[in-house]
Coordinates of C-alpha atoms and ligand atoms in Angstrom, one line a residue:
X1 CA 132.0 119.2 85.7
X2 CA 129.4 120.6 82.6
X3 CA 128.2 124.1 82.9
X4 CA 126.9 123.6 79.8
X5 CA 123.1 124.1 79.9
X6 CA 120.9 121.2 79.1
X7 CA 120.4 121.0 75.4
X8 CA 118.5 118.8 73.0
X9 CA 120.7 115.7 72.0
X10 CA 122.0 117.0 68.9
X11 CA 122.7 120.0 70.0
X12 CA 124.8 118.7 72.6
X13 CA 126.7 115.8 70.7
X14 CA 128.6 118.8 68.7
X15 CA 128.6 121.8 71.5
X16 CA 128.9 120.5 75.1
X17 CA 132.0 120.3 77.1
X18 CA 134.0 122.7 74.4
X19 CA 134.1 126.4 73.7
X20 CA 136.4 128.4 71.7
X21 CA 140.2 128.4 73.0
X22 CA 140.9 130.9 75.0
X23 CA 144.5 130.9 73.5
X24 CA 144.0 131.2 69.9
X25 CA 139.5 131.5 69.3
X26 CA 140.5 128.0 67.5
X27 CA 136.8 126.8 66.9
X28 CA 137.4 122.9 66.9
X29 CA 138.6 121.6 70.3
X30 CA 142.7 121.8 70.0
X31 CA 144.4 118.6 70.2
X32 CA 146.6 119.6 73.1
X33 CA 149.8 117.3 72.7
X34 CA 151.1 118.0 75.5
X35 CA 152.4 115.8 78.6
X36 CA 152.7 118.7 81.5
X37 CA 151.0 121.9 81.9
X38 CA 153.1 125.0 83.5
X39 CA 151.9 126.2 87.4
X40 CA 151.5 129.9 87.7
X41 CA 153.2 129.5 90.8
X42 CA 154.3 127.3 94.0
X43 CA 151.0 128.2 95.8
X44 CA 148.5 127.2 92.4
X45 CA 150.6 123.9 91.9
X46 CA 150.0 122.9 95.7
X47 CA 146.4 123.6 95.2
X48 CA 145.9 121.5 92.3
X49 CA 148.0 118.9 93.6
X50 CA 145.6 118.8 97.0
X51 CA 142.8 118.9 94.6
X52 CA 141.3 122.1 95.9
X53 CA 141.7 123.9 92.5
X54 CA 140.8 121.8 89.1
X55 CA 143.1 122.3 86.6
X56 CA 146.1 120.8 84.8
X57 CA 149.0 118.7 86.6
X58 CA 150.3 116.0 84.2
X59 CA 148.0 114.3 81.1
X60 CA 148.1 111.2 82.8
X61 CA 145.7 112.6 84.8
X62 CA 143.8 115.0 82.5
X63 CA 144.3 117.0 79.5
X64 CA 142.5 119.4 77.9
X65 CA 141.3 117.8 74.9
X66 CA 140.3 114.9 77.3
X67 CA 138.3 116.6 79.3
X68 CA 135.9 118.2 76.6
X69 CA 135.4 114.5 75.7
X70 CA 134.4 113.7 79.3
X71 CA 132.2 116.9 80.0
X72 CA 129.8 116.1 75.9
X73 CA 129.7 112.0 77.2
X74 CA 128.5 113.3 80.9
X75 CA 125.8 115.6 79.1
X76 CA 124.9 113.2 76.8
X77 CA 124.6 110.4 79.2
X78 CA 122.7 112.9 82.0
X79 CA 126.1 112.5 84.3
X80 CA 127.7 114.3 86.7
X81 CA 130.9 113.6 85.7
X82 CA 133.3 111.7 83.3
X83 CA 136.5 109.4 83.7
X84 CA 138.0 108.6 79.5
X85 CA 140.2 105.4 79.8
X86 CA 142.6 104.1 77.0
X87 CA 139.9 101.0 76.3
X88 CA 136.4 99.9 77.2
X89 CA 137.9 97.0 78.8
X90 CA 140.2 99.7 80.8
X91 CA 136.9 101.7 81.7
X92 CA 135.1 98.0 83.1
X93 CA 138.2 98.4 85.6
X94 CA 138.2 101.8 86.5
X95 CA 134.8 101.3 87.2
X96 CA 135.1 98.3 89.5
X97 CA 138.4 99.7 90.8
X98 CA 137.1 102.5 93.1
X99 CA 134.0 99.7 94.6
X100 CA 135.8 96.2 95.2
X101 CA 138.7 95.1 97.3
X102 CA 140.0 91.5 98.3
X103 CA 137.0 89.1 98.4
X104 CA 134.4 91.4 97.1
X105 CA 132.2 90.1 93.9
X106 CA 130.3 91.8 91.2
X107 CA 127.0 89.6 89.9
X108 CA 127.0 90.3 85.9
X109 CA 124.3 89.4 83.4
X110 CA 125.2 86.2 81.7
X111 CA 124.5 87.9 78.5
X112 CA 127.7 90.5 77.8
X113 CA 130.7 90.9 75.4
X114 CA 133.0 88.1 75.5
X115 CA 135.6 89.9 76.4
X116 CA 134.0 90.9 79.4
X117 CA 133.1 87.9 80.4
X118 CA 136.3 86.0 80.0
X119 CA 137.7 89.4 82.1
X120 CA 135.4 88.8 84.5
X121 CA 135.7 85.4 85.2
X122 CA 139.3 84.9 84.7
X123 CA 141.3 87.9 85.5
X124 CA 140.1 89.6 87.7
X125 CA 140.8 86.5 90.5
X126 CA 144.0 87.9 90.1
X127 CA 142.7 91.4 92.2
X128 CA 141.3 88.9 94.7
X129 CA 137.6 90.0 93.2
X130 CA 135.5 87.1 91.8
X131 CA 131.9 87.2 89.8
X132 CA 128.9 85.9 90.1
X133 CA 127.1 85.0 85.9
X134 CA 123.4 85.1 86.1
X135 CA 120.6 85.7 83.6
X136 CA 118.8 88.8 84.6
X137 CA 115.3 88.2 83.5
X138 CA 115.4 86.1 86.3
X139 CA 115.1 88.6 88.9
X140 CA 114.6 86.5 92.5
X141 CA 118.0 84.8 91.0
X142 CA 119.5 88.1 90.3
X143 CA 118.4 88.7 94.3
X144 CA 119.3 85.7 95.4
X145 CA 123.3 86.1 94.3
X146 CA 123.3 89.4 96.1
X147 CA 125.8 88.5 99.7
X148 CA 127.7 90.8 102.1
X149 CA 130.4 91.1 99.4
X150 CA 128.8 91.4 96.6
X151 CA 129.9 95.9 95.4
X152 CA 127.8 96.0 92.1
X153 CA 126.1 94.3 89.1
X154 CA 126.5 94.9 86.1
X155 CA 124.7 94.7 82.3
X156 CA 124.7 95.8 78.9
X157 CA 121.6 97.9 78.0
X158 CA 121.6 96.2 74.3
X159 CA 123.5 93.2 74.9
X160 CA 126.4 91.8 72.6
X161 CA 126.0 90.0 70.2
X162 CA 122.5 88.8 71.3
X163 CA 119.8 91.1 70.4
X164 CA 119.3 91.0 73.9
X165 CA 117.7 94.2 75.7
X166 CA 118.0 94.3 79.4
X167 CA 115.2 95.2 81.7
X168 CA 117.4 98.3 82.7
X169 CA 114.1 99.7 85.0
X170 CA 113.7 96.2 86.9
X171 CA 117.3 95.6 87.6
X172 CA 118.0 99.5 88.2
X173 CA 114.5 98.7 91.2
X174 CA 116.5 95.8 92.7
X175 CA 119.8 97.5 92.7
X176 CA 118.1 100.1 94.5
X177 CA 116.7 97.8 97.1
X178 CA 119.7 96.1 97.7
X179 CA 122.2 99.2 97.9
X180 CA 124.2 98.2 95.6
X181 CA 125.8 100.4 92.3
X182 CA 123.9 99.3 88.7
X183 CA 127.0 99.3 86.5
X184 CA 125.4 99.2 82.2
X185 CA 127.5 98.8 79.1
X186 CA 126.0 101.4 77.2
X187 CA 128.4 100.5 74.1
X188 CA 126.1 98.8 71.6
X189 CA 123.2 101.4 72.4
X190 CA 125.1 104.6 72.2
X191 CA 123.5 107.3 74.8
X192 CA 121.6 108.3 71.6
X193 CA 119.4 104.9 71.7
X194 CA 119.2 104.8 75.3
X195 CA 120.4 106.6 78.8
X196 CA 121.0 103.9 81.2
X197 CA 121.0 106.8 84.5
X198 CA 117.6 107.2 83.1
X199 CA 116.5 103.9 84.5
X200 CA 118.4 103.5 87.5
X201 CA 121.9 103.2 86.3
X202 CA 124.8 104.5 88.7
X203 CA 127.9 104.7 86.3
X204 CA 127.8 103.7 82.4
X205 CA 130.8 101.9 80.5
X206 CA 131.6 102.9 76.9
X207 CA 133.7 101.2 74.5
X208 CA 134.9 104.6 72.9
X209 CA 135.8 102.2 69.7
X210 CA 132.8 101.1 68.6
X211 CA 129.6 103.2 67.5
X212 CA 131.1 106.4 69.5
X213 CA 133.8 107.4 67.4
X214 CA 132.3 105.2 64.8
X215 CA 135.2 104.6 61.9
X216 CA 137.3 102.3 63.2
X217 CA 140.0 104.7 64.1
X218 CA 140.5 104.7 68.0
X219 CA 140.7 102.0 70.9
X220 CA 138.6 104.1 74.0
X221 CA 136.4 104.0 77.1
X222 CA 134.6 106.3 79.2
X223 CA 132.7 106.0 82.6
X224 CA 130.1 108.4 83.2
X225 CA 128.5 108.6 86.9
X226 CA 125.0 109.5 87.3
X227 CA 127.0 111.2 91.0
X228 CA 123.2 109.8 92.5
X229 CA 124.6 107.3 94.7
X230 CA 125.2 107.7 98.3
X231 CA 128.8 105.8 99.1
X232 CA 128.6 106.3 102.6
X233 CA 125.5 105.2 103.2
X234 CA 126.2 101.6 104.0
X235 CA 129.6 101.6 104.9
X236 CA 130.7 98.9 101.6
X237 CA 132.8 101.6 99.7
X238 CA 135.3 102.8 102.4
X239 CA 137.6 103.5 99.3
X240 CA 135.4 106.5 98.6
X241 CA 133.4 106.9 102.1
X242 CA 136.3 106.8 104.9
X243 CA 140.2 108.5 104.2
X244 CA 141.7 106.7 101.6
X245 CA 145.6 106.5 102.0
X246 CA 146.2 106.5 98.7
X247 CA 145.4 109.8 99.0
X248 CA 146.8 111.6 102.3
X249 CA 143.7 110.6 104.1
X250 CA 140.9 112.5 102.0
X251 CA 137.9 111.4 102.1
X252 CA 136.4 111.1 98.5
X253 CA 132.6 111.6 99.1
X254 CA 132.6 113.8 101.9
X255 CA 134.7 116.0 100.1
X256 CA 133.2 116.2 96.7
X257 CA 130.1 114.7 96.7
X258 CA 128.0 113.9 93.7
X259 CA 131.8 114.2 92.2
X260 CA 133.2 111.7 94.4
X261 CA 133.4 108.7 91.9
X262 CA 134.9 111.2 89.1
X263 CA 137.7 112.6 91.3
X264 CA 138.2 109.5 92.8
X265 CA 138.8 107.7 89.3
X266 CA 141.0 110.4 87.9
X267 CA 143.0 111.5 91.6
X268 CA 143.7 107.8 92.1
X269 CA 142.7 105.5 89.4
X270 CA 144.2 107.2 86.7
X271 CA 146.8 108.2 88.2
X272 CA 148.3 104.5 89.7
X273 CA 146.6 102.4 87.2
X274 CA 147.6 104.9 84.6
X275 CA 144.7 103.7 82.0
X276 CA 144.8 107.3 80.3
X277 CA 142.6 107.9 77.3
X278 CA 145.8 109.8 75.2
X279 CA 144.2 113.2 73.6
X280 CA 144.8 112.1 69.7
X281 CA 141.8 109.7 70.2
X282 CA 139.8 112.1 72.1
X283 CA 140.1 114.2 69.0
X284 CA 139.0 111.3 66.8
X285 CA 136.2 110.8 69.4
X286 CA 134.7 114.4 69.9
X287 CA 135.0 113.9 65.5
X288 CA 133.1 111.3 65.3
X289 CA 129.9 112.2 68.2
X290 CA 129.2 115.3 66.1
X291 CA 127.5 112.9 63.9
X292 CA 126.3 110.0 66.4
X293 CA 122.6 110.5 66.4
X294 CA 122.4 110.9 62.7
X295 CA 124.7 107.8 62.3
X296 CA 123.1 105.8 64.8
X297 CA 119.5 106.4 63.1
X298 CA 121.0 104.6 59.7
X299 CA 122.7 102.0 61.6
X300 CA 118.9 101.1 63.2
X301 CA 117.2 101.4 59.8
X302 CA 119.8 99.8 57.7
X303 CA 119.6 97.2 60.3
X304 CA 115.9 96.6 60.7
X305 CA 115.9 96.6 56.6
X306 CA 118.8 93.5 56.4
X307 CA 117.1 91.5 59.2
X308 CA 113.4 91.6 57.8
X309 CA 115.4 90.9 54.6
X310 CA 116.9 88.0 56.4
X311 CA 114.1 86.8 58.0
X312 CA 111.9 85.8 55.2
X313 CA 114.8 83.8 53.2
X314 CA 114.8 80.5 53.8
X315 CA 118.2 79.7 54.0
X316 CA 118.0 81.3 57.5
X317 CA 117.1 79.7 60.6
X318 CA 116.5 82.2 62.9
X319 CA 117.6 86.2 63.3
X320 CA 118.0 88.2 66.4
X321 CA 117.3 91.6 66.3
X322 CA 115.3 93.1 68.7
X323 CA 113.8 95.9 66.0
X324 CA 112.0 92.8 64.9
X325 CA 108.6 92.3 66.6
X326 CA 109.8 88.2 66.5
X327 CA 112.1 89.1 68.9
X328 CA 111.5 88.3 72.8
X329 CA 112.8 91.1 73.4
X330 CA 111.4 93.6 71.0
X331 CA 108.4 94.5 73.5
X332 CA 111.3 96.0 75.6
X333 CA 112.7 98.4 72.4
X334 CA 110.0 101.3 73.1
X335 CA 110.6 101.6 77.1
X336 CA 114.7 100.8 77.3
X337 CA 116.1 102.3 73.9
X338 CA 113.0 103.7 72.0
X339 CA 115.0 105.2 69.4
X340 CA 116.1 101.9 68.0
X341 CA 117.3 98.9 68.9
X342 CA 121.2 99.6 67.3
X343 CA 123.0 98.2 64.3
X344 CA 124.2 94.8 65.8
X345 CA 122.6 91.7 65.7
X346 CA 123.0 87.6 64.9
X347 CA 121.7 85.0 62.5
X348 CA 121.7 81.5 61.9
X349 CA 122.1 79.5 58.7
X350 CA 119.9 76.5 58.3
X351 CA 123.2 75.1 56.7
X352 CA 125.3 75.1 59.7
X353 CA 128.8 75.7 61.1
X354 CA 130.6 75.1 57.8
X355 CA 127.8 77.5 55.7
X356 CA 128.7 80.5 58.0
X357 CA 132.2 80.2 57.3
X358 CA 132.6 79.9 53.6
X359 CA 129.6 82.6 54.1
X360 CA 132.2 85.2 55.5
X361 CA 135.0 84.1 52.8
X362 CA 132.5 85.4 50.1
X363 CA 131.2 88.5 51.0
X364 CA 133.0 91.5 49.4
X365 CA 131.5 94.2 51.2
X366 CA 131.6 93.4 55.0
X367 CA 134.4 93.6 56.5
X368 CA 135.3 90.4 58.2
X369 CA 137.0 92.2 61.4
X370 CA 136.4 91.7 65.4
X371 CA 135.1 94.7 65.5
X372 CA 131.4 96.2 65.6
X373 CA 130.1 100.2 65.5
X374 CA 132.0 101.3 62.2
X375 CA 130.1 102.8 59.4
X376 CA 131.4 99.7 57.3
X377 CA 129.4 97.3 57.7
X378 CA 131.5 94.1 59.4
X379 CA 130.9 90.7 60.0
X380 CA 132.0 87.7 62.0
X381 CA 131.9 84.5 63.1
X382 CA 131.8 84.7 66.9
X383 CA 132.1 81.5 68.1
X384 CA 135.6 81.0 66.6
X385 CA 136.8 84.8 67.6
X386 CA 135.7 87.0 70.0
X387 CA 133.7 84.4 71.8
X388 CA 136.5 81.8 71.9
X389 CA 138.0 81.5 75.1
X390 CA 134.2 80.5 76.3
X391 CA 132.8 76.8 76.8
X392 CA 129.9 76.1 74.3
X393 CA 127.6 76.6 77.3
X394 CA 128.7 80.5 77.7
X395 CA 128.6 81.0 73.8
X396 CA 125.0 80.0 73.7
X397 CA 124.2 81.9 76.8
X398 CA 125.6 85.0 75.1
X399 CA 123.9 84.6 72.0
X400 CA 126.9 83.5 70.0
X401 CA 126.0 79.8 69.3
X402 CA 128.4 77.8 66.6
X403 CA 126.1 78.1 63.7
X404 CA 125.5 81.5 64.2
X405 CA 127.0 85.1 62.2
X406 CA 126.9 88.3 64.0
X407 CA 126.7 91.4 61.6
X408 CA 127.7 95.1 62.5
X409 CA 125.2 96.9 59.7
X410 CA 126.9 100.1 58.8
X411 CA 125.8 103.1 57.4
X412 CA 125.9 102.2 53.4
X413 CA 123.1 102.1 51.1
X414 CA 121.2 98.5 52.1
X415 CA 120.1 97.5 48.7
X416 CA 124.0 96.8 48.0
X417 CA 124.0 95.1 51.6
X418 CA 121.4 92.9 51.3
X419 CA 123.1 91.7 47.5
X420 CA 126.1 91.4 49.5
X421 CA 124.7 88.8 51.7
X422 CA 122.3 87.1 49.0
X423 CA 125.4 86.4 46.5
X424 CA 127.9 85.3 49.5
X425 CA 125.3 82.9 50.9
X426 CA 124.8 81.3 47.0
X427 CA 128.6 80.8 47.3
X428 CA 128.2 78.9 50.7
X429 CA 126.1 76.4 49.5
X430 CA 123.7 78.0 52.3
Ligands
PLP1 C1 134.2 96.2 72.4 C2 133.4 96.1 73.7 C3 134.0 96.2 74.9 C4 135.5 96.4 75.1 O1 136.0 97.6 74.6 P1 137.5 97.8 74.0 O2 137.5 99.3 73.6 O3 137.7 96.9 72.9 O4 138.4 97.5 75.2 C5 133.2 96.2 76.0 N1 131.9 96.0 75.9 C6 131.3 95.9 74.7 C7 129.8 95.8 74.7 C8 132.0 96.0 73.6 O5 131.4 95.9 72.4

């Protein structure tokens, strides 16, 4: 899908995937509003339609504007390919879509988003698939789950809200020695931090929203495929390995290869699930990458600077970021994202429940929002929001325990943050 030679990281968050249009020379990648796209004739419309000529049919499927977005995250991830999707939840399913059928399972890390989690072990039973929860530093339990259903497993690389860093190198081994696809939220780690196909990853998740676009202004996801993994090979994945109906018969890998999963997740999943990213937000998107890496390096300073800051005060219990060395997980920072460990982490007032509330009533510079990756810096209570539909049991599992504030440290000046904290803390009686 890229042609675009392999460039240094910054370099490629502001040039890959576009050029100048060929219409107008217009320098910045055209939003092209546009639903339908005009066949030079009954023989090129056929051909796109049998998907022997790429091109454009119809922007449920792809658009132009789109598809510069999915050729800069496929270079900046070290893909082959890229599917956009309207959500990051919409991207989990496009994912799974093209790998599971009636009765199959994914096994997922115990320590995710809560969304995720409650989409994984609620809805989903409605596609006949089902999950399997367990904590993957325990790698002979992470084995043991594997069964003759079982289509993937899947992690975040920087877990949310946690501070949790996922041996990405020791689950990518075992998902290699079982056969099976390594699926990694990337979200909270942005491809800057780390580059999950790097370690053994076979397609990465994005939550456009968050870091990626980084304001606040678009809900977006992306799956990017490493194209390394061989579909027919075991005979799990006849969606992609043998002639898939849903499409006259082709068969996916056989016919494009390394692009299988891409073509398969545009030809079919976009186009009957109809999860389409529209090409406003890829605008928004493409915006905001052009400055990811030199966002994302304030988000991990700021961030180490509020957590040391909240470390030594002794109102707090406990904080956990993995940029600290106090973290369990900080010996991981260097080998899984050695740029920093992201601007999301947790805390814990000494004072309890009731502390972290009236906490969040008094600050006047975060933002109290469910939302995370903005330059504003946000905060919230995660027990009582994003991490409500789960039993105590998940919430401390995933890091969001009751006492316990997760902050989103955005890209202001830290002094003012670190004031921001210390006067809405006096207020809560912490
Ligand atoms: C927000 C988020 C999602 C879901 O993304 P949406 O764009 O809100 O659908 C998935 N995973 C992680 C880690 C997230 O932070």
């Amino acid at each position: 899908m890229t042609d675009t030679p392999r460039h240094g990281f910054d370099t490629m968050q502001i040039h890959a995937g576009s050029r100048p249009d060929p219409a107008t020379g217009a320098r910045q990648t055209p939003i092209y509003q546009t639903t339908a796209y005009v066949f030079r004739d009954a023989d090129h419309a056929a051909a796109l339609f049998n998907l022997q000529e790429v091109g454009f049919i119809y922007s449920r499927l792809t658009n132009p504007t789109v598809a510069v977005l999915q050729e800069r995250m496929a270079a900046l991830e070290g893909g082959v390919g890229a599917v956009c999707c309207s959500s990051g939840h919409g991207a989990q399913i496009m994912a799974l879509f093209p790998l599971m059928g009636p009765g199959c399972n994914l096994i997922a890390s115990t320590r995710l988003y809560g969304g995720t989690v409650t989409q994984f072990s609620q809805t989903i039973r409605r596609f006949g698939w089902s999950v399997k929860f367990v904590d993957f530093d325990d790698l002979d339990a992470l084995e043991a789950a594997v069964d003759e259903n079982t289509r993937a497993i899947f992690c975040e690389s920087i877990a949310n809200p946690g501070g949790y860093i996922t041996d990405l190198d020791a689950v990518g081994a075992l998902a290699q020695k079982v056969g099976l696809p390594l699926i990694v939220d990337n979200t909270t780690a942005t491809p800057y931090l780390c580059r999950p196909i790097e370690h053994g990853a076979t397609l990465v998740v994005h939550s456009l929203t968050k870091y990626l676009t980084g304001n606040g202004t678009v809900t977006g996801g992306v799956i990017i495929d490493s194209g390394k993994f061989d579909w027919s090979a075991s005979g799990k994945f006849p969606s992609l390995s043998e002639p898939e109906p849903a499409y006259h018969g082709l068969k996916f890998h056989e016919t494009f290869g390394p692009m299988a999963f891409t073509f398969h997740g545009i030809a079919i999943g976009l186009r009957d699930l109809g999860m389409t990213l529209n090409p406003q937000a890829a605008h928004y998107t493409l915006m905001g990458i052009e400055t990811l890496s030199l966002r994302m390096e304030r988000h991990c300073t700021n961030a180490l600077r509020v957590a040391q800051w909240l470390e030594k005060d002794p109102r707090v219990a406990y904080v956990t970021y993995a940029g600290l060395p106090s973290s369990p997980w900080h010996h991981r920072v260097a080998r899984i994202c050695p740029k920093g460990a992201s601007g999301l982490f947790t805390f814990s007032l000494k004072a309890g429940y009731d502390a972290c509330r009236k906490l969040i009533d008094n600050v006047a510079i975060f933002s109290h929002v469910a939302n995370l990756g903005d330059t504003r810096s946000l905060i919230i209570h995660s027990a009582s929001t994003t991490h409500r539909q789960l039993t105590e049991a998940q919430q401390v599992a995933a890091g969001a325990a009751p006492d316990v504030v997760r902050l989103s440290i955005g890209i202001e000046d830290p002094e003012d943050l670190i004031a921001d904290l210390d006067q809405a803390m006096k207020k809560a009686g912490a």
